[in-house]
Tab-separated table of C-alpha atoms in Angstrom:
chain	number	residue	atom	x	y	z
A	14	UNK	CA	-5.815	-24.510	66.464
A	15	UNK	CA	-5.010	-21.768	68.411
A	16	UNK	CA	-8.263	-20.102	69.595
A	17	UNK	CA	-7.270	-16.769	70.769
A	18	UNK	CA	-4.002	-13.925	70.476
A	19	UNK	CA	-3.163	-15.354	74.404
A	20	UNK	CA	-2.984	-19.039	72.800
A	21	UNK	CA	0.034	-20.578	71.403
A	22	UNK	CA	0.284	-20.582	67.493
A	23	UNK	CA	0.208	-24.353	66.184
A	24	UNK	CA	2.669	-25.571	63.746
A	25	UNK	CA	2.475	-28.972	61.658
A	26	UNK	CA	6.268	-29.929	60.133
A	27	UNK	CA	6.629	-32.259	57.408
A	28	UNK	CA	9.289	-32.996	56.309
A	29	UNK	CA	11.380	-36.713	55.994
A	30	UNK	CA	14.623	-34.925	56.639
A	31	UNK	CA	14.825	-35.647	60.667
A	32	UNK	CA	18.207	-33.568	60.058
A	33	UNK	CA	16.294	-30.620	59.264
A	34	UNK	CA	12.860	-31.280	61.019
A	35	UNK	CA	14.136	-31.704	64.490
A	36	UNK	CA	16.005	-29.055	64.649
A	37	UNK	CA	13.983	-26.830	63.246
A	38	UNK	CA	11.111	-27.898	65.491
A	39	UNK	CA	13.043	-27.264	68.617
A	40	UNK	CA	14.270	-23.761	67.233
A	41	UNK	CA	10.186	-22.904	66.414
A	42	UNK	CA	9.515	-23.728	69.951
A	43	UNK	CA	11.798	-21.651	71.658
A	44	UNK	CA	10.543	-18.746	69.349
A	45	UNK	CA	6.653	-19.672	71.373
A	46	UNK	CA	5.257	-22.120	68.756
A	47	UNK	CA	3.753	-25.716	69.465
A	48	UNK	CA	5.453	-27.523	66.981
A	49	UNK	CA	4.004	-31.520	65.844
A	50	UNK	CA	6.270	-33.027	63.696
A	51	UNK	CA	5.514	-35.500	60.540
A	52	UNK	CA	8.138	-37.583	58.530
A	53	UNK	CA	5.760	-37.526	55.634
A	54	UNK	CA	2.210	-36.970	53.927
A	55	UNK	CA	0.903	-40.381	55.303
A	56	UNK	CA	1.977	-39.131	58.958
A	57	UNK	CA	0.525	-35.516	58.598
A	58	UNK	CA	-3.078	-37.170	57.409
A	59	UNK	CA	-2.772	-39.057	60.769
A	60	UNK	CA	-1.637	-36.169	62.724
A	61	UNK	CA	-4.847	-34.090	61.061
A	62	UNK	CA	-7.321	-36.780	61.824
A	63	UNK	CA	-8.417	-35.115	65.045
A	64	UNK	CA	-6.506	-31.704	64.997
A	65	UNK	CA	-6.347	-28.598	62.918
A	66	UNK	CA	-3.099	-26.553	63.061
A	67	UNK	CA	-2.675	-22.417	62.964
A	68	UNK	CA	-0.206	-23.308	60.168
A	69	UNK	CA	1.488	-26.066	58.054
A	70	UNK	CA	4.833	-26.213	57.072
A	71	UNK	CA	5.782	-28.550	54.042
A	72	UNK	CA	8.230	-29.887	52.135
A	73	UNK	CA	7.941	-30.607	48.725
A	74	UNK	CA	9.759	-34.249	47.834
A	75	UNK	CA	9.334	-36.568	50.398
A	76	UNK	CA	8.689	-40.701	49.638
A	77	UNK	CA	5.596	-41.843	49.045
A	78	UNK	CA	3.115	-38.810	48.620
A	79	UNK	CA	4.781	-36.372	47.520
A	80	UNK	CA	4.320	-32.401	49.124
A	81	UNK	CA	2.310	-31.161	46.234
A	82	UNK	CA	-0.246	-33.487	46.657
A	83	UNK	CA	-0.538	-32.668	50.398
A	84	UNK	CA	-0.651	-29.295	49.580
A	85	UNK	CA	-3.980	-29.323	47.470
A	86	UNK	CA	-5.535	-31.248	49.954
A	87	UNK	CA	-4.536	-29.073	52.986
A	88	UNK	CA	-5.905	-25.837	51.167
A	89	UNK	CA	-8.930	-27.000	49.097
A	90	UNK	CA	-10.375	-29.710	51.986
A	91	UNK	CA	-9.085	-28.049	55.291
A	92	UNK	CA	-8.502	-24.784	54.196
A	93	UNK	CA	-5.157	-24.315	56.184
A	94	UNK	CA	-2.423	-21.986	55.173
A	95	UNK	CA	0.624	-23.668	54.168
A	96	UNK	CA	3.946	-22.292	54.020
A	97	UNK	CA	6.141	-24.557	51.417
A	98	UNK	CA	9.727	-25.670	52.097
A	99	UNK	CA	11.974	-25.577	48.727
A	100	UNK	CA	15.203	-27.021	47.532
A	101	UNK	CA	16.740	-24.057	45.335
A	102	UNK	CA	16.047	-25.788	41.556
A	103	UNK	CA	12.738	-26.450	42.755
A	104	UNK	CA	11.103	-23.410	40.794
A	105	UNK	CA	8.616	-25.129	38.836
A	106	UNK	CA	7.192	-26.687	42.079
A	107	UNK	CA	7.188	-23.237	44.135
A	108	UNK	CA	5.235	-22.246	41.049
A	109	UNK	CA	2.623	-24.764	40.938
A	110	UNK	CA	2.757	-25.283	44.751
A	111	UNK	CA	1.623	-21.211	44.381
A	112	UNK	CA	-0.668	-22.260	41.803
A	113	UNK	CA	-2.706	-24.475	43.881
A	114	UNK	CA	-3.118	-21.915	46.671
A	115	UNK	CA	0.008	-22.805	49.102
A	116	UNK	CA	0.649	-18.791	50.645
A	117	UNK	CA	4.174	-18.886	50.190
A	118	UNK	CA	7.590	-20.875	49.947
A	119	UNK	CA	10.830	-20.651	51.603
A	120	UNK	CA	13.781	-22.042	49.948
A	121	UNK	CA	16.541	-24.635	51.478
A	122	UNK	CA	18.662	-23.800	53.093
A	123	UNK	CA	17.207	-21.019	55.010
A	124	UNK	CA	17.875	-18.664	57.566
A	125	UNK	CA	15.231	-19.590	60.443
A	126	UNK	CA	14.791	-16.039	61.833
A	127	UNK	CA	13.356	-15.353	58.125
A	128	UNK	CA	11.435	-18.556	58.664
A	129	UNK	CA	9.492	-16.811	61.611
A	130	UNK	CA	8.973	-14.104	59.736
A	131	UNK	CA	7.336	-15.241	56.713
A	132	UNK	CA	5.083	-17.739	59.368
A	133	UNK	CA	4.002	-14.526	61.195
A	134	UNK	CA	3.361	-12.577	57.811
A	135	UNK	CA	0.814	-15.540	56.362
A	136	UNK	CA	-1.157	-16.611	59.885
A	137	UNK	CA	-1.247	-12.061	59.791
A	138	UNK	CA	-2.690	-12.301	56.626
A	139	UNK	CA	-5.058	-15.415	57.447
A	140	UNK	CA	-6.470	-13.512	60.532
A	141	UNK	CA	-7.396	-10.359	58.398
A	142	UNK	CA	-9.199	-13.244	55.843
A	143	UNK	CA	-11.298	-14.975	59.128
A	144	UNK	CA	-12.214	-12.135	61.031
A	145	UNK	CA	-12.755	-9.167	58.534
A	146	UNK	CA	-16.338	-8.161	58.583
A	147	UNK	CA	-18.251	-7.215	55.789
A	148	UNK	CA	-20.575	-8.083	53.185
A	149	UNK	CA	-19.378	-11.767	52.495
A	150	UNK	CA	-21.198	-12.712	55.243
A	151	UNK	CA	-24.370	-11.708	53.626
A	152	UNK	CA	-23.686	-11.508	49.771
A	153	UNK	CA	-22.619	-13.726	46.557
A	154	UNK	CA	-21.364	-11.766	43.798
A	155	UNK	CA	-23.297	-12.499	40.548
A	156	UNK	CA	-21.925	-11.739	36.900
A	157	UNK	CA	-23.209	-12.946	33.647
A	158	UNK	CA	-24.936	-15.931	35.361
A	159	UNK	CA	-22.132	-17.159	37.611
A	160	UNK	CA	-22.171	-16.834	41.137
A	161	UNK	CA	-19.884	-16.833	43.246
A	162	UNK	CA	-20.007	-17.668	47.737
A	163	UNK	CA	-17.263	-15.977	49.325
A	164	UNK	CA	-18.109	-17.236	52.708
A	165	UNK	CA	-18.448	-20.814	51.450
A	166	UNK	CA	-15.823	-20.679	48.674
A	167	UNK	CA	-18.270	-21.763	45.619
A	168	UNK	CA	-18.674	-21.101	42.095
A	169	UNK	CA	-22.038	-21.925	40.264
A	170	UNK	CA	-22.396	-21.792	36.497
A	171	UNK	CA	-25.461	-20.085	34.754
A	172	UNK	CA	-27.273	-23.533	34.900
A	173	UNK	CA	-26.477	-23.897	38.841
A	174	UNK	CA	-23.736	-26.202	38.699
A	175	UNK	CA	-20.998	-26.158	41.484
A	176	UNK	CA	-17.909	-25.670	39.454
A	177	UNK	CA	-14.918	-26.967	41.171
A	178	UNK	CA	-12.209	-24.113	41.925
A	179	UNK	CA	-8.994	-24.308	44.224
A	180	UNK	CA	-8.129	-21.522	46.769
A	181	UNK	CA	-5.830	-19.758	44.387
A	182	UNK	CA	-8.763	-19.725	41.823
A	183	UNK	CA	-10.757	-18.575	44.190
A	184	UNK	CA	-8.567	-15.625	45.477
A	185	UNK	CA	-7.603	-15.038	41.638
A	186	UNK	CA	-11.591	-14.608	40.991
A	187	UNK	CA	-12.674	-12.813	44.244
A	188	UNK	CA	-10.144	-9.932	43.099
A	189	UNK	CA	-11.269	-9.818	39.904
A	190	UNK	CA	-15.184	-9.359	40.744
A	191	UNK	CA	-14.257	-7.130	43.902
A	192	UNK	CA	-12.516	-4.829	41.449
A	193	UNK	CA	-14.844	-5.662	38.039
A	194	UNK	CA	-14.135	-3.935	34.622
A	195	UNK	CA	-10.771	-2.646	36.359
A	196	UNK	CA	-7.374	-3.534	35.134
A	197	UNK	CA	-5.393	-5.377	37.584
A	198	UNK	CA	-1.436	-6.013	36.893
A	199	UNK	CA	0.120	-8.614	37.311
A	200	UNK	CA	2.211	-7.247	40.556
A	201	UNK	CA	-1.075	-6.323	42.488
A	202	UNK	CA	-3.075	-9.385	41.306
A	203	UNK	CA	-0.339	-11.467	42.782
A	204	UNK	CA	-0.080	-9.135	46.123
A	205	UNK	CA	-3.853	-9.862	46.405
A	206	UNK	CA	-3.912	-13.602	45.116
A	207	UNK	CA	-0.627	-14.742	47.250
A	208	UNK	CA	-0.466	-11.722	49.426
A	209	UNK	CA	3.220	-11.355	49.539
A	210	UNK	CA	5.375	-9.096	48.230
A	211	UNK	CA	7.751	-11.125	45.284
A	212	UNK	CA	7.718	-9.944	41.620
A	213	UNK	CA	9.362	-13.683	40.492
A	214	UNK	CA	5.992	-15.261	39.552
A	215	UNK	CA	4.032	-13.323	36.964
A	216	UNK	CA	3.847	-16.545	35.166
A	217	UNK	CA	2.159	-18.290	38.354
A	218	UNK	CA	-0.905	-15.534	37.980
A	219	UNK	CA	-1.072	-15.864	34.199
A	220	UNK	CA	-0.995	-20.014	35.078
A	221	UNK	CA	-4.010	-19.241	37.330
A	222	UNK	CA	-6.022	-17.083	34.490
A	223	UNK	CA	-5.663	-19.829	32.107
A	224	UNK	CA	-6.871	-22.589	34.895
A	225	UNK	CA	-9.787	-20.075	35.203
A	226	UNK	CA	-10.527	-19.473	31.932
A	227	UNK	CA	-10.968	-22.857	30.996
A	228	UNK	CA	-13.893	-23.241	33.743
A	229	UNK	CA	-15.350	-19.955	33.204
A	230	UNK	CA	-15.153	-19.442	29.017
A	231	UNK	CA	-17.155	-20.367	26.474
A	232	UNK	CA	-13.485	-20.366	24.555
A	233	UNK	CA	-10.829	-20.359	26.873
A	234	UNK	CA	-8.863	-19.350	24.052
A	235	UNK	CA	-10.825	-16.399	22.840
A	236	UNK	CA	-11.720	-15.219	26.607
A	237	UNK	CA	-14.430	-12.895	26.618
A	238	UNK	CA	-14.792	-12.585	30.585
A	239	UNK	CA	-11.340	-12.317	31.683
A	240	UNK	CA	-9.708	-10.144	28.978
A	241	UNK	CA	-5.669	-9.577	28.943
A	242	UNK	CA	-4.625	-6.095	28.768
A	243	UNK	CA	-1.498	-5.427	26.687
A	244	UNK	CA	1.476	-4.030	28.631
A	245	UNK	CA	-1.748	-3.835	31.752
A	246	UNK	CA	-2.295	-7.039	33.007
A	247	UNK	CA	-6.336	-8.487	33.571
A	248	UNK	CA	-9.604	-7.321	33.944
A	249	UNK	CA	-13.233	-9.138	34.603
A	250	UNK	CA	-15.291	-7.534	31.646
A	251	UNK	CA	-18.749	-7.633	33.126
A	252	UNK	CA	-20.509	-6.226	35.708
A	253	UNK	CA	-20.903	-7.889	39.593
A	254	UNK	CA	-24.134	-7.307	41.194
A	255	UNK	CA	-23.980	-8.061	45.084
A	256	UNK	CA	-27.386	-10.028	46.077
A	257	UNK	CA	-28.438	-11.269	49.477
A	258	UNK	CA	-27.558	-15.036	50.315
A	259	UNK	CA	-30.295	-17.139	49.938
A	260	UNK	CA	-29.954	-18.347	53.515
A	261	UNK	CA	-30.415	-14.697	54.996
């Protein structure tokens, strides 16, 4: 992983398409990337072993283990932004690829220069996340019993339980209890949660309420923390205290 602004950004390709891939890889390179390439999910695993990339790019149907599957794992066990790579009647995958915390998708076939682009938008976006100081270096947010680490990424239930939440739940949840008892639309909740600026996936954020809800309710169905506003969007109907981590 690249360690400093003077140090090469690192790239991981998947993709089984050598058509596409090696191209693509040679094209990244001459823009001042290190590109490794992988022909599928088995073959990134490998390539991950003993290295962690800047950035992963993936494609979604490949043999074998398939890209949606590699995507959970790269964002909820090595926390590494992924950037997805689409055919165009692949919707319901760019959603759920979304869904599961992948920071955005480009669909095939695309124009590389916007490639670039959208690479150099999420690492942007990644670096802010990292190296932004503040209080979640020394605070969980508590509400109603739950706590929740935003420097280790972990919910708690009222009894102490580590509830099990994926990075888009847990960007979905850390806006909610930075902005508590606030109404959030749909447009800025997915600016915050995906940070990227689309308006095609309100039904990605209202997928990622209802994955919430059901960890968080009583009554999923008759939500009493996360409460819809008609016409508004969502708001977190309790209040957030900030207390000190227990390990400061």
């Amino acid at each position: 992983m690249a360690a400093d602004a003077n140090t090469p950004t690192e790239l991981l390709l998947v993709d089984d398409e050598a058509t596409l891939r090696e191209p693509l890889a040679e094209y990244l390179t001459r823009q001042g990337f290190v590109v490794r390439e992988a022909e599928s999910a088995a073959a990134a695993r490998s390539e991950l072993t003993n290295w962690s990339p800047d950035l992963v790019l993936l494609d979604i149907m490949m043999p074998g283990e398939d890209g949606l599957s590699l995507c959970r794992h790269l964002v909820e066990a090595k926390h590494l932004p992924v950037i997805l790579l689409t055919a165009k009647d692949e919707a319901m995958d760019r959603i759920v690829g979304l869904e599961i915390g992948a920071d955005d998708y480009v669909p095939k076939p695309f124009e590389p220069r916007e490639l670039v682009a959208r690479i150099r938008s999420v690492l942007r976006r990644a670096s802010r996340e990292a190296t932004t100081p503040g209080d979640d270096d020394a605070f969980v947010y508590s509400f109603e019993g739950w706590e929740l680490d935003p420097l280790k990424r972990r919910l708690t239930d009222p009894e102490g339980a580590l509830i099990a939440i994926s990075t888009a739940e847990f960007r979905l949840l850390k806006a909610l209890v930075d902005h508590p008892r606030q109404v959030l639309d749909r447009d800025r909740l997915l600016d915050m949660v995906q940070g990227r600026e689309a308006h095609l996936f309100d039904r990605a954020v209202d997928n990622q309420v209802s994955r919430l809800r059901r960890k968080i309710e009583v009554d999923s169905r008759n939500p009493e923390l996360i409460q819809t506003v008609r016409g508004g969007g969502y708001r977190l109907a309790a209040d957030v205290a900030r207390i000190t981590r227990p390990d400061r």
